Coordinates of C-alpha atoms in Angstrom, one line a residue:
M186 CA 83.9 97.4 81.0
T187 CA 87.6 98.5 80.6
T188 CA 90.2 96.4 82.6
P189 CA 91.9 98.6 85.6
L190 CA 95.5 98.9 85.0
R191 CA 97.6 97.0 87.6
F192 CA 100.6 97.9 89.1
A193 CA 103.2 96.9 91.3
A194 CA 105.8 98.2 93.4
I195 CA 109.5 97.6 93.8
G196 CA 111.3 99.1 96.4
I197 CA 109.8 101.1 99.1
D198 CA 112.8 102.9 101.1
H199 CA 111.6 106.4 100.8
R200 CA 108.2 107.6 101.9
H201 CA 107.4 109.0 98.6
I202 CA 106.1 105.6 97.8
Y203 CA 103.0 105.9 100.1
G204 CA 101.9 109.2 98.0
M205 CA 102.9 107.2 94.8
A206 CA 100.6 104.4 95.2
A207 CA 97.8 105.8 96.9
N208 CA 97.7 108.3 93.9
M209 CA 97.5 105.5 91.4
I210 CA 94.8 103.8 93.4
D211 CA 92.6 107.2 93.7
A212 CA 93.3 107.3 89.8
G213 CA 91.7 104.0 89.6
A214 CA 94.5 101.7 89.3
E215 CA 95.0 98.1 91.1
F216 CA 98.0 97.8 93.7
A217 CA 98.9 94.0 92.7
G218 CA 101.8 93.6 94.8
W219 CA 105.0 94.7 96.0
W220 CA 108.6 93.6 96.7
T221 CA 111.5 95.5 98.5
D222 CA 115.0 94.3 99.7
G223 CA 115.0 93.5 103.5
H224 CA 112.9 95.4 106.1
P225 CA 113.4 99.2 105.6
N226 CA 112.1 101.7 108.3
T227 CA 109.4 102.7 105.8
E228 CA 108.0 99.0 106.0
E229 CA 105.7 99.6 108.8
G230 CA 103.9 103.0 107.7
F231 CA 103.6 101.3 104.4
L232 CA 101.9 98.1 105.5
S233 CA 99.4 100.6 107.9
R234 CA 98.4 101.8 104.4
F235 CA 98.3 99.2 102.1
P236 CA 97.8 96.0 104.4
D237 CA 95.9 94.1 102.2
V238 CA 98.6 94.3 99.2
P239 CA 100.6 91.2 98.7
R240 CA 104.4 91.1 99.1
A241 CA 105.8 89.0 96.4
A242 CA 108.6 86.0 97.0
S243 CA 111.3 88.4 94.4
A244 CA 110.8 91.5 92.3
E245 CA 111.4 88.6 89.4
A246 CA 107.8 87.5 90.2
L247 CA 106.2 90.9 89.7
L248 CA 108.2 91.8 86.2
D249 CA 106.9 88.2 85.0
D250 CA 103.5 88.6 85.4
P251 CA 101.8 89.8 82.6
S252 CA 98.8 91.1 83.6
I253 CA 100.8 94.1 85.4
G254 CA 101.4 96.9 83.2
L255 CA 103.4 99.7 85.6
V256 CA 106.0 99.4 88.3
L257 CA 106.5 101.8 90.8
L258 CA 110.2 102.8 92.3
S259 CA 111.5 104.0 95.3
G260 CA 114.2 102.0 96.7
I261 CA 117.7 103.6 97.4
P262 CA 118.4 106.4 94.6
R263 CA 121.5 104.6 93.0
D264 CA 119.3 101.2 92.6
R265 CA 116.3 102.8 90.4
A266 CA 117.9 103.2 87.1
G267 CA 118.6 99.7 87.4
W268 CA 115.7 98.2 88.0
A269 CA 113.9 100.5 85.6
V270 CA 115.7 99.2 82.6
K271 CA 114.8 95.7 84.3
A272 CA 110.9 96.7 83.9
M273 CA 111.0 98.2 80.7
E274 CA 112.8 95.4 79.6
A275 CA 109.9 93.2 80.8
G276 CA 107.4 95.3 78.8
K277 CA 106.4 97.3 81.9
D278 CA 106.1 101.0 82.1
V279 CA 107.7 102.9 85.0
L280 CA 106.8 105.3 87.4
S281 CA 109.9 106.4 89.4
D282 CA 110.6 108.4 92.7
K283 CA 113.1 111.2 92.1
P284 CA 115.8 111.3 91.5
G285 CA 115.4 108.9 89.0
C286 CA 118.9 108.3 88.0
T287 CA 122.4 109.1 89.7
T288 CA 124.6 108.9 87.3
P289 CA 125.2 110.3 83.6
D290 CA 125.9 106.7 82.5
Q291 CA 122.8 105.7 84.2
L292 CA 121.0 108.4 82.1
E293 CA 122.2 107.1 78.9
T294 CA 121.3 103.7 79.8
L295 CA 117.9 104.9 80.2
R296 CA 117.8 106.7 76.9
A297 CA 118.3 104.0 75.0
T298 CA 116.1 101.6 76.8
V299 CA 113.4 103.8 76.5
A300 CA 113.9 104.0 73.0
R301 CA 114.7 100.5 72.4
T302 CA 111.5 99.0 74.2
G303 CA 109.1 102.0 73.4
R304 CA 108.1 101.7 77.2
I305 CA 107.3 104.7 79.2
W306 CA 109.7 106.1 81.9
S307 CA 108.3 108.6 84.1
I308 CA 109.4 110.2 87.4
D309 CA 107.0 111.6 90.3
F310 CA 107.8 115.1 91.0
S311 CA 106.0 115.1 94.2
E312 CA 106.4 118.8 94.5
R313 CA 104.4 119.5 91.1
F314 CA 102.5 116.7 90.8
E315 CA 101.4 116.1 94.3
V316 CA 100.5 119.4 95.2
P317 CA 97.2 121.0 94.4
A318 CA 98.6 124.7 94.5
V319 CA 101.0 123.8 91.7
T320 CA 97.6 122.8 89.5
R321 CA 95.8 125.8 90.0
A322 CA 98.8 127.8 89.1
A323 CA 99.3 125.7 86.1
E324 CA 95.2 126.7 85.2
L325 CA 96.0 130.4 85.7
V326 CA 99.3 131.0 83.9
A327 CA 97.5 129.1 81.1
E328 CA 94.8 131.5 81.5
G329 CA 97.6 134.1 80.4
A330 CA 96.8 135.8 84.7
I331 CA 100.1 136.8 85.0
G332 CA 101.0 137.2 81.3
R333 CA 104.3 135.4 80.1
V334 CA 106.4 134.0 82.4
I335 CA 110.1 134.9 82.3
Q336 CA 111.5 133.4 86.2
T337 CA 110.8 130.9 88.6
L338 CA 112.1 131.0 92.2
G339 CA 111.8 127.9 93.8
I340 CA 113.0 126.5 97.1
G341 CA 113.0 123.3 98.7
P342 CA 113.5 123.2 102.5
H343 CA 113.8 120.1 104.3
R344 CA 113.9 118.5 107.9
L345 CA 116.7 116.3 108.1
N346 CA 115.0 114.2 110.7
R347 CA 118.2 112.6 111.4
A348 CA 116.8 109.2 113.6
T349 CA 114.6 108.4 111.0
R350 CA 117.6 108.3 108.4
P351 CA 119.0 105.2 107.1
D352 CA 122.6 104.8 106.6
W353 CA 122.4 105.6 102.6
F354 CA 120.7 108.8 103.7
F355 CA 124.5 109.9 104.5
D356 CA 126.2 108.4 101.3
R357 CA 126.6 110.7 98.6
A358 CA 126.8 107.6 96.2
A359 CA 123.6 106.4 96.8
Y360 CA 121.4 109.4 97.2
G361 CA 123.4 110.9 94.2
G362 CA 124.1 114.4 96.1
I363 CA 121.5 117.0 96.9
L364 CA 121.1 118.9 93.4
T365 CA 120.6 115.5 91.8
D366 CA 117.9 114.6 94.6
I367 CA 115.6 117.3 96.0
A368 CA 116.5 120.1 93.5
S369 CA 115.4 118.0 90.5
H370 CA 112.0 119.0 91.9
Q371 CA 112.8 122.6 91.1
I372 CA 114.1 122.1 88.1
D373 CA 110.9 120.3 86.8
Q374 CA 108.8 123.0 88.0
F375 CA 111.6 125.8 86.4
L376 CA 111.2 123.9 82.7
F377 CA 107.4 123.7 83.2
F378 CA 106.6 127.3 84.0
T379 CA 108.9 128.9 81.6
G380 CA 108.2 126.4 78.9
S381 CA 112.0 125.8 78.5
T382 CA 113.0 122.7 76.0
E383 CA 116.6 124.1 76.1
A384 CA 118.3 125.1 79.5
E385 CA 121.9 125.8 80.8
V386 CA 123.4 125.5 84.3
T387 CA 124.7 129.1 84.9
M388 CA 125.9 128.3 88.7
A389 CA 125.6 125.6 91.0
T390 CA 127.1 125.0 94.4
V391 CA 126.7 122.6 97.4
A392 CA 127.8 122.4 100.7
N393 CA 127.7 120.6 104.2
Y394 CA 127.5 123.7 106.8
A395 CA 125.7 122.1 109.8
N396 CA 126.8 118.6 109.5
P397 CA 130.7 118.1 109.7
A398 CA 130.1 114.7 111.1
D399 CA 128.5 113.3 108.3
P400 CA 130.7 114.3 105.3
G401 CA 128.8 112.2 102.9
L402 CA 125.9 114.6 103.4
Q403 CA 125.1 117.8 101.6
D404 CA 122.9 119.9 103.7
F405 CA 123.1 123.0 101.1
G406 CA 122.7 123.2 97.5
E407 CA 122.1 126.1 95.3
I408 CA 121.3 126.8 91.2
A409 CA 121.0 129.1 88.7
L410 CA 119.4 128.3 85.2
R411 CA 119.2 129.9 82.0
G412 CA 116.7 128.4 79.6
D413 CA 115.1 129.5 76.0
G414 CA 111.9 130.3 77.8
G415 CA 113.0 131.9 81.0
H416 CA 115.3 131.9 84.2
G417 CA 115.8 129.8 87.2
Y418 CA 117.0 130.0 90.6
I419 CA 116.9 127.1 93.3
R420 CA 117.7 127.0 96.8
V421 CA 117.4 123.3 98.7
D422 CA 118.7 122.6 101.9
W423 CA 118.2 120.2 105.4
Y424 CA 117.5 123.1 107.5
T425 CA 113.7 122.8 108.6
P426 CA 113.6 124.0 112.1
D427 CA 111.4 121.5 114.5
A428 CA 109.1 124.3 115.4
L429 CA 107.9 124.7 111.9
P430 CA 104.8 121.8 112.1
T431 CA 105.8 120.1 108.5
W432 CA 108.9 118.9 106.9
G433 CA 109.5 122.1 105.0
D434 CA 108.2 125.4 104.2
G435 CA 108.2 125.0 100.3
R436 CA 107.5 127.8 98.0
L437 CA 107.6 128.7 94.3
T438 CA 107.4 132.0 93.0
I439 CA 106.4 132.2 89.2
L440 CA 107.3 136.0 88.0
G441 CA 105.4 136.8 84.6
T442 CA 105.2 140.1 82.5
E443 CA 101.9 141.2 84.0
G444 CA 101.9 139.8 87.6
Y445 CA 103.3 136.8 89.7
I446 CA 102.0 133.9 91.4
E447 CA 103.5 132.7 95.1
L448 CA 102.8 129.3 96.2
R449 CA 103.1 128.7 99.5
K450 CA 102.7 124.6 99.1
Y451 CA 103.0 123.1 102.8
V452 CA 102.5 125.6 105.5
D453 CA 102.0 129.4 105.7
V454 CA 102.9 130.8 109.1
G455 CA 100.0 132.8 110.4
H456 CA 97.4 130.8 108.3
E457 CA 95.5 127.6 108.7
G458 CA 96.1 124.9 106.0
T459 CA 98.1 123.8 103.0
D460 CA 98.2 125.2 99.2
H461 CA 98.1 128.9 99.7
L462 CA 98.5 130.5 96.5
I463 CA 98.9 134.2 96.3
L464 CA 98.2 135.8 93.2
V465 CA 99.0 139.5 92.1
N466 CA 98.3 141.3 88.6
G467 CA 96.9 144.3 87.3
T468 CA 93.2 143.8 88.5
R469 CA 93.9 141.4 91.1
C470 CA 95.8 140.9 94.6
D471 CA 94.4 137.6 96.1
R472 CA 95.1 134.9 98.6
I473 CA 93.7 131.9 97.1
D474 CA 92.8 128.2 98.8
A475 CA 94.1 125.8 95.8
S476 CA 93.7 122.7 98.0
G477 CA 90.6 121.7 96.1
A478 CA 92.4 122.2 92.8
G479 CA 93.3 118.3 92.2
L480 CA 96.4 116.1 91.0
P481 CA 95.7 115.5 87.2
F482 CA 98.8 113.8 86.5
F483 CA 98.5 110.0 87.6
A484 CA 95.0 110.1 85.8
R485 CA 97.0 111.4 82.9
L486 CA 99.9 109.0 83.1
M487 CA 97.6 105.7 83.0
A488 CA 95.4 107.3 79.9
D489 CA 99.2 107.6 78.5
I490 CA 99.7 104.0 79.7
R491 CA 96.5 103.2 77.7
D492 CA 96.8 105.5 74.7
R493 CA 100.7 105.9 74.5
T494 CA 100.7 109.4 74.5
E495 CA 102.6 111.9 76.5
T496 CA 99.8 114.6 78.6
A497 CA 101.0 113.8 81.6
M498 CA 104.7 114.4 81.0
T499 CA 106.5 114.4 77.8
Q500 CA 109.7 111.8 77.9
E501 CA 112.4 114.3 76.8
H502 CA 110.9 116.7 79.7
A503 CA 111.6 113.7 81.9
F504 CA 115.4 113.1 80.8
R505 CA 115.8 117.0 80.7
V506 CA 115.5 117.5 84.1
C507 CA 118.0 114.7 85.4
D508 CA 120.1 115.8 82.6
L509 CA 120.0 119.1 84.2
S510 CA 120.2 117.8 87.9
L511 CA 123.3 115.8 87.0
Q512 CA 125.0 118.8 85.2
A513 CA 124.4 121.1 88.5
Q514 CA 125.8 118.8 91.0
A515 CA 129.0 118.1 88.7
M516 CA 129.6 121.7 88.4
A517 CA 129.0 122.0 91.9
E518 CA 131.1 119.5 93.3
A519 CA 134.0 120.6 90.7
A520 CA 134.3 123.9 92.6
Q521 CA 134.6 122.6 96.1

């Protein structure tokens, strides 16, 4: 019998750790332990989901445990790259919450560490990897349902939830800026669906329109991209109204030469459920319930850790998403 992959979590400051850990367990991995600095407001929710997983005395205790093969990172964004380097130097593979890094220097250090250690540094782009509708869209695109993909239009609205946000959420240096942070999801989807291996940022904007008392917060951002496989437009914001029954009406439109797919991932007002997929081409005009399409990323990552392959996401893809998001952030701030 194959020994299950054992993983640990270092940093639970963002709620994305809930899905990261749960999906690794669902894929067959064993949650061996966790450590975080202090007691972030995510801790109560974390303990309710994983009550039997022990808290280690230190992060080093987890990094020194030879039975642990993978480390999940969801601490304060500015700290994730440093912990990733420590984990890889300790012989662990890494799955980081986004953003995986917040500065160009961090990205270069991560590149060098991967090259030196041969470890996997991956990022859980949850708006792709934890959304069954995206799984089904990828299958349809691969089947040729909309012809050649030439553009993606991704929007990532979020609810501010001010009362639950820690101080670092309002600190530009801590979270990296809105394009480095949440727009990385849409950059990932642009590269994936257009098949682009090279891309340039042609327009980028950040602003704070609704929260002047928090100058470190950027509550609006947009990006235009031109890649060797297609085009992309991205809009992200912190304006989700309270009446919406979820945190954001995230959508993705994939335009092909023979049709289009629209994903209404988390909500579609007037319709129940999640993972709504609309497919329109020469022979079909359908609304599809894609909620049962599955989340293959986590099992593929486990196989990559075992076989030293890149079936879940290539290493260069992870680097490229970070590079483009950092370029966009710098371009937008230079124009302010």
